[in-house]
mmCIF file of C-alpha atoms and ligand atoms in Angstrom:
data_model
loop_
_atom_site.group_PDB
_atom_site.id
_atom_site.type_symbol
_atom_site.label_atom_id
_atom_site.label_comp_id
_atom_site.label_asym_id
_atom_site.label_seq_id
_atom_site.Cartn_x
_atom_site.Cartn_y
_atom_site.Cartn_z
ATOM 1 C CA MET A 1 0.017 -0.015 -0.009
ATOM 2 C CA GLY A 2 1.954 3.054 1.128
ATOM 3 C CA HIS A 3 5.173 1.120 0.613
ATOM 4 C CA LYS A 4 7.736 2.932 -1.459
ATOM 5 C CA VAL A 5 8.984 0.747 -4.246
ATOM 6 C CA MET A 6 12.745 0.735 -4.482
ATOM 7 C CA VAL A 7 13.543 -2.338 -6.447
ATOM 8 C CA GLU A 8 13.865 -1.933 -10.230
ATOM 9 C CA LEU A 9 14.278 -4.536 -12.873
ATOM 10 C CA VAL A 10 17.192 -3.826 -15.209
ATOM 11 C CA PRO A 11 16.916 -5.997 -18.335
ATOM 12 C CA SER A 12 20.319 -6.840 -19.845
ATOM 13 C CA ILE A 13 20.158 -6.928 -23.631
ATOM 14 C CA LEU A 14 23.045 -9.333 -23.827
ATOM 15 C CA SER A 15 20.651 -12.204 -24.149
ATOM 16 C CA ALA A 16 18.223 -10.424 -26.461
ATOM 17 C CA ASP A 17 17.795 -11.088 -30.150
ATOM 18 C CA PHE A 18 20.095 -8.427 -31.575
ATOM 19 C CA ALA A 19 18.333 -8.538 -34.924
ATOM 20 C CA HIS A 20 15.156 -7.231 -33.202
ATOM 21 C CA LEU A 21 16.668 -5.157 -30.454
ATOM 22 C CA ALA A 22 14.098 -2.381 -30.568
ATOM 23 C CA ASP A 23 11.219 -4.876 -30.141
ATOM 24 C CA GLU A 24 13.058 -6.754 -27.402
ATOM 25 C CA VAL A 25 13.644 -3.528 -25.435
ATOM 26 C CA ALA A 26 10.048 -2.485 -25.876
ATOM 27 C CA ALA A 27 8.814 -5.862 -24.611
ATOM 28 C CA ALA A 28 11.062 -5.708 -21.568
ATOM 29 C CA GLU A 29 9.806 -2.190 -20.886
ATOM 30 C CA ARG A 30 6.169 -3.312 -21.123
ATOM 31 C CA GLY A 31 7.005 -6.001 -18.577
ATOM 32 C CA GLY A 32 8.160 -3.415 -16.094
ATOM 33 C CA GLY A 33 11.867 -2.911 -16.853
ATOM 34 C CA THR A 34 12.854 0.650 -15.964
ATOM 35 C CA ILE A 35 16.545 0.793 -16.848
ATOM 36 C CA ILE A 36 18.259 -0.897 -19.784
ATOM 37 C CA HIS A 37 21.558 -2.607 -19.067
ATOM 38 C CA VAL A 38 24.114 -2.592 -21.874
ATOM 39 C CA ASP A 39 27.117 -4.922 -21.593
ATOM 40 C CA VAL A 40 30.217 -3.661 -23.343
ATOM 41 C CA MET A 41 32.963 -6.253 -23.724
ATOM 42 C CA ASP A 42 36.311 -5.824 -25.495
ATOM 43 C CA GLY A 43 37.808 -9.332 -25.741
ATOM 44 C CA HIS A 44 40.648 -8.109 -23.567
ATOM 45 C CA PHE A 45 39.397 -7.376 -20.029
ATOM 46 C CA VAL A 46 36.889 -10.186 -20.541
ATOM 47 C CA PRO A 47 37.040 -13.168 -22.935
ATOM 48 C CA ASN A 48 34.136 -12.022 -25.183
ATOM 49 C CA ILE A 49 33.276 -9.178 -27.537
ATOM 50 C CA THR A 50 29.871 -7.527 -27.680
ATOM 51 C CA LEU A 51 29.047 -3.978 -28.682
ATOM 52 C CA GLY A 52 30.024 -0.330 -28.291
ATOM 53 C CA PRO A 53 28.882 3.254 -28.736
ATOM 54 C CA PRO A 54 27.130 2.762 -32.163
ATOM 55 C CA VAL A 55 24.661 0.365 -30.613
ATOM 56 C CA VAL A 56 24.146 2.702 -27.661
ATOM 57 C CA LYS A 57 23.419 5.418 -30.147
ATOM 58 C CA SER A 58 20.761 3.259 -31.873
ATOM 59 C CA LEU A 59 19.190 2.236 -28.584
ATOM 60 C CA ARG A 60 18.963 5.871 -27.645
ATOM 61 C CA LYS A 61 16.576 6.408 -30.566
ATOM 62 C CA VAL A 62 14.163 3.656 -29.519
ATOM 63 C CA THR A 63 13.826 4.032 -25.746
ATOM 64 C CA SER A 64 13.694 6.866 -23.253
ATOM 65 C CA LEU A 65 14.698 4.625 -20.325
ATOM 66 C CA PRO A 66 18.098 5.258 -18.799
ATOM 67 C CA LEU A 67 20.869 3.310 -20.592
ATOM 68 C CA ASP A 68 23.084 1.685 -17.955
ATOM 69 C CA CYS A 69 26.372 0.926 -19.724
ATOM 70 C CA HIS A 70 28.517 -1.703 -17.990
ATOM 71 C CA LEU A 71 32.032 -1.321 -19.383
ATOM 72 C CA MET A 72 33.937 -4.614 -19.276
ATOM 73 C CA ILE A 73 36.862 -3.076 -21.102
ATOM 74 C CA SER A 74 40.491 -2.174 -20.500
ATOM 75 C CA ASN A 75 41.350 1.571 -20.598
ATOM 76 C CA PRO A 76 37.772 2.795 -20.217
ATOM 77 C CA ASN A 77 38.963 6.402 -20.039
ATOM 78 C CA ASP A 78 39.647 6.319 -23.753
ATOM 79 C CA TYR A 79 35.949 5.638 -24.564
ATOM 80 C CA ILE A 80 33.994 7.627 -22.030
ATOM 81 C CA PRO A 81 33.536 10.625 -24.324
ATOM 82 C CA ASP A 82 32.134 8.349 -27.037
ATOM 83 C CA PHE A 83 29.589 6.806 -24.699
ATOM 84 C CA ALA A 84 28.468 10.234 -23.553
ATOM 85 C CA GLU A 85 28.110 11.328 -27.169
ATOM 86 C CA ALA A 86 26.098 8.160 -27.992
ATOM 87 C CA GLY A 87 23.556 8.967 -25.267
ATOM 88 C CA ALA A 88 24.598 6.750 -22.326
ATOM 89 C CA ASN A 89 23.107 7.831 -19.004
ATOM 90 C CA TRP A 90 24.905 5.625 -16.489
ATOM 91 C CA VAL A 91 28.425 4.309 -16.965
ATOM 92 C CA SER A 92 30.055 1.783 -14.634
ATOM 93 C CA VAL A 93 33.683 0.746 -14.778
ATOM 94 C CA HIS A 94 35.445 -2.176 -13.136
ATOM 95 C CA TYR A 95 37.599 -1.627 -10.076
ATOM 96 C CA GLU A 96 39.906 -4.270 -11.561
ATOM 97 C CA ALA A 97 40.298 -2.320 -14.868
ATOM 98 C CA CYS A 98 40.965 1.133 -13.369
ATOM 99 C CA PRO A 99 44.391 1.840 -11.816
ATOM 100 C CA HIS A 100 43.231 5.454 -11.310
ATOM 101 C CA LEU A 101 39.644 4.831 -10.398
ATOM 102 C CA HIS A 102 39.045 8.271 -8.887
ATOM 103 C CA ARG A 103 40.163 9.956 -12.109
ATOM 104 C CA THR A 104 37.928 7.662 -14.205
ATOM 105 C CA LEU A 105 34.846 8.430 -12.094
ATOM 106 C CA GLU A 106 35.634 12.161 -12.325
ATOM 107 C CA LEU A 107 35.759 11.798 -16.126
ATOM 108 C CA ILE A 108 32.348 10.071 -16.231
ATOM 109 C CA LEU A 109 30.856 12.864 -14.025
ATOM 110 C CA HIS A 110 32.521 15.536 -16.165
ATOM 111 C CA HIS A 111 30.703 14.090 -19.183
ATOM 112 C CA GLY A 112 27.365 14.435 -17.440
ATOM 113 C CA MET A 113 26.761 10.713 -16.792
ATOM 114 C CA LYS A 114 26.135 8.881 -13.543
ATOM 115 C CA PRO A 115 29.216 7.001 -12.447
ATOM 116 C CA GLY A 116 29.214 3.469 -11.110
ATOM 117 C CA VAL A 117 31.867 1.077 -9.968
ATOM 118 C CA VAL A 118 31.758 -2.674 -10.556
ATOM 119 C CA LEU A 119 33.351 -5.374 -8.443
ATOM 120 C CA ASN A 120 34.258 -8.816 -9.712
ATOM 121 C CA PRO A 121 33.231 -11.730 -7.478
ATOM 122 C CA ALA A 122 36.751 -12.056 -6.021
ATOM 123 C CA THR A 123 37.130 -8.308 -5.171
ATOM 124 C CA ARG A 124 36.350 -7.192 -1.605
ATOM 125 C CA VAL A 125 33.822 -4.441 -1.085
ATOM 126 C CA ASP A 126 36.079 -2.671 1.471
ATOM 127 C CA LEU A 127 38.441 -1.632 -1.333
ATOM 128 C CA ILE A 128 36.061 1.033 -2.583
ATOM 129 C CA GLU A 129 35.175 2.692 0.669
ATOM 130 C CA GLU A 130 36.933 5.963 -0.063
ATOM 131 C CA ILE A 131 35.219 6.547 -3.424
ATOM 132 C CA LEU A 132 31.742 5.553 -2.314
ATOM 133 C CA PRO A 133 30.659 9.193 -1.743
ATOM 134 C CA MET A 134 31.167 9.946 -5.458
ATOM 135 C CA VAL A 135 29.369 6.986 -7.057
ATOM 136 C CA HIS A 136 25.764 6.789 -8.131
ATOM 137 C CA HIS A 137 25.701 3.008 -8.027
ATOM 138 C CA VAL A 138 27.854 0.049 -7.097
ATOM 139 C CA LEU A 139 27.484 -3.086 -9.192
ATOM 140 C CA ILE A 140 28.220 -6.370 -7.487
ATOM 141 C CA MET A 141 28.999 -9.058 -10.049
ATOM 142 C CA SER A 142 27.502 -12.347 -9.036
ATOM 143 C CA VAL A 143 29.182 -14.198 -11.902
ATOM 144 C CA ASN A 144 32.583 -13.713 -13.485
ATOM 145 C CA PRO A 145 31.885 -11.188 -16.267
ATOM 146 C CA GLY A 146 31.991 -12.188 -19.894
ATOM 147 C CA PHE A 147 28.875 -14.258 -20.616
ATOM 148 C CA GLY A 148 25.181 -14.367 -19.989
ATOM 149 C CA GLY A 149 23.371 -17.369 -18.532
ATOM 150 C CA GLN A 150 25.953 -18.306 -15.933
ATOM 151 C CA GLU A 151 25.238 -19.649 -12.453
ATOM 152 C CA PHE A 152 24.837 -17.248 -9.528
ATOM 153 C CA ILE A 153 27.790 -17.271 -7.094
ATOM 154 C CA PRO A 154 26.219 -17.559 -3.587
ATOM 155 C CA PHE A 155 28.882 -15.637 -1.643
ATOM 156 C CA SER A 156 27.815 -12.508 -3.589
ATOM 157 C CA LEU A 157 24.928 -12.237 -1.158
ATOM 158 C CA GLY A 158 27.340 -11.614 1.678
ATOM 159 C CA LYS A 159 28.971 -8.832 -0.364
ATOM 160 C CA ILE A 160 25.613 -7.222 -1.016
ATOM 161 C CA ARG A 161 24.847 -7.302 2.694
ATOM 162 C CA ARG A 162 28.231 -5.817 3.625
ATOM 163 C CA LEU A 163 27.856 -3.094 1.067
ATOM 164 C CA ALA A 164 24.368 -2.222 2.358
ATOM 165 C CA ARG A 165 25.783 -2.068 5.872
ATOM 166 C CA MET A 166 28.623 0.236 4.711
ATOM 167 C CA ARG A 167 26.098 2.532 3.061
ATOM 168 C CA ASN A 168 24.178 2.778 6.274
ATOM 169 C CA GLU A 169 27.188 3.373 8.428
ATOM 170 C CA LEU A 170 28.529 6.045 6.085
ATOM 171 C CA GLY A 171 25.114 7.664 5.581
ATOM 172 C CA LEU A 172 25.379 7.514 1.778
ATOM 173 C CA GLY A 173 22.765 7.212 -0.937
ATOM 174 C CA PHE A 174 24.373 5.216 -3.757
ATOM 175 C CA ARG A 175 22.291 2.387 -5.199
ATOM 176 C CA ILE A 176 23.186 -1.282 -5.058
ATOM 177 C CA GLU A 177 23.019 -3.228 -8.275
ATOM 178 C CA VAL A 178 23.535 -6.936 -8.837
ATOM 179 C CA ASP A 179 24.414 -8.606 -12.120
ATOM 180 C CA GLY A 180 24.801 -12.272 -13.081
ATOM 181 C CA GLY A 181 22.558 -15.278 -12.604
ATOM 182 C CA VAL A 182 19.644 -13.168 -11.267
ATOM 183 C CA ALA A 183 16.620 -15.322 -12.144
ATOM 184 C CA HIS A 184 13.474 -16.855 -10.621
ATOM 185 C CA ASP A 185 15.513 -19.010 -8.239
ATOM 186 C CA THR A 186 17.796 -16.244 -6.944
ATOM 187 C CA ILE A 187 15.960 -12.961 -7.130
ATOM 188 C CA THR A 188 14.277 -13.247 -3.737
ATOM 189 C CA ARG A 189 17.588 -13.799 -1.992
ATOM 190 C CA VAL A 190 19.362 -10.884 -3.748
ATOM 191 C CA VAL A 191 16.506 -8.542 -2.768
ATOM 192 C CA GLN A 192 16.600 -9.820 0.838
ATOM 193 C CA ALA A 193 20.342 -9.189 0.913
ATOM 194 C CA GLY A 194 19.804 -5.575 -0.078
ATOM 195 C CA ALA A 195 20.136 -5.215 -3.840
ATOM 196 C CA GLU A 196 17.737 -2.749 -5.500
ATOM 197 C CA LEU A 197 18.766 -2.704 -9.185
ATOM 198 C CA LEU A 198 18.320 -6.172 -10.471
ATOM 199 C CA VAL A 199 20.049 -6.902 -13.733
ATOM 200 C CA ALA A 200 18.716 -9.911 -15.575
ATOM 201 C CA GLY A 201 19.664 -11.076 -19.072
ATOM 202 C CA ASN A 202 18.879 -14.693 -19.647
ATOM 203 C CA ALA A 203 15.895 -14.698 -17.272
ATOM 204 C CA VAL A 204 14.255 -11.872 -19.226
ATOM 205 C CA PHE A 205 15.252 -12.547 -22.838
ATOM 206 C CA GLY A 206 16.349 -16.255 -22.890
ATOM 207 C CA ALA A 207 12.909 -17.691 -23.648
ATOM 208 C CA GLY A 208 11.863 -15.098 -26.194
ATOM 209 C CA GLN A 209 9.082 -13.851 -23.885
ATOM 210 C CA ALA A 210 10.621 -10.692 -22.503
ATOM 211 C CA GLU A 211 7.395 -9.017 -21.443
ATOM 212 C CA ARG A 212 6.039 -11.989 -19.595
ATOM 213 C CA ASP A 213 9.352 -12.952 -17.960
ATOM 214 C CA ALA A 214 10.232 -9.401 -16.932
ATOM 215 C CA ARG A 215 6.834 -9.029 -15.300
ATOM 216 C CA GLU A 216 7.209 -12.325 -13.372
ATOM 217 C CA LEU A 217 10.657 -11.405 -12.084
ATOM 218 C CA LEU A 218 9.599 -7.953 -11.062
ATOM 219 C CA GLU A 219 6.597 -9.363 -9.181
ATOM 220 C CA MET A 220 8.888 -11.776 -7.292
ATOM 221 C CA ALA A 221 11.289 -8.925 -6.506
ATOM 222 C CA ARG A 222 8.504 -6.741 -5.226
ATOM 223 C CA ALA A 223 7.099 -9.491 -3.081
ATOM 224 C CA ALA A 224 10.512 -10.052 -1.504
ATOM 225 C CA GLU A 225 10.883 -6.337 -0.920
ATOM 226 C CA GLY A 226 7.456 -6.137 0.692
ATOM 227 C CA ALA A 227 8.237 -9.049 2.981
ATOM 228 C CA LYS A 228 11.528 -7.416 3.977
ATOM 229 C CA ALA A 229 9.786 -4.043 4.685
ATOM 230 C CA ALA A 230 7.281 -5.871 6.929
ATOM 231 C CA LEU A 231 10.034 -7.406 9.120
HETATM 232 C C1 LIG B 1 27.801 -10.732 -17.667
HETATM 233 C C2 LIG B 1 27.066 -9.469 -17.904
HETATM 234 C C3 LIG B 1 25.652 -9.541 -17.484
HETATM 235 C C4 LIG B 1 24.813 -10.545 -18.179
HETATM 236 C C5 LIG B 1 23.953 -11.180 -17.118
HETATM 237 O O1 LIG B 1 29.165 -10.528 -17.918
HETATM 238 O O2 LIG B 1 27.647 -8.371 -17.231
HETATM 239 O O3 LIG B 1 24.994 -8.247 -17.497
HETATM 240 O O4 LIG B 1 23.986 -10.047 -19.186
HETATM 241 O O5 LIG B 1 23.334 -12.176 -17.738
HETATM 242 P P1 LIG B 1 22.464 -13.259 -16.918
HETATM 243 O O6 LIG B 1 21.369 -12.501 -16.280
HETATM 244 O O7 LIG B 1 22.047 -14.111 -18.023
HETATM 245 O O8 LIG B 1 23.391 -13.924 -15.940
HETATM 246 ZN ZN1 LIG B 2 26.435 -6.471 -17.003
#
């Protein structure tokens, strides 16, 4: 009833049919997706190649939802201006790919986009404490980045909980996003742990029923959130 909805479903187009991307995004949006997750891979930082600014530019023409660009690339600084130009709204970079993370986040801000930092499964959340005040979101990877449809790594739940605790202790307002293996069998637990931005690729697009599957996932997430609020 008066409960403020915080969880959002963030469909990841990685598992969409790229030949019908506009239709896929529209279906996910009808199903309740409110942010579109765009996985950028360079075949160097991760062992796979996907897409870059030209596709972001095309997506910009077919949706007004925020485009959440997850850069799984080496030397992200070199491409930030191009993503801004293409119409990206949120840009997240990997802690593991940024030797000068503070500078990279400044660059994203300077280009008018919302900066996020991403942690691989093996990276501790404590390592980003100092830069938390400047990020809009923190993305906890719950699989090793590179591919859709992988199995959720359970210890990610502990990282989400620790990050939520840090946010409380520090009195900050960044948002907590989770990415990898978020599906019908895991979404309740990630919401209970404290994640609010729920990236899902295979679970939304894998069966070719993006509207139906997005709606189901979002309903499960909201139920988990409601149960948590009632505690
Ligand atoms: C993985 C990507 C994810 C991917 C998630 O490297 O960062 O965004 O699309 O896919 P699922 O939801 O299928 O695990
Ligand atoms: Zn991603």
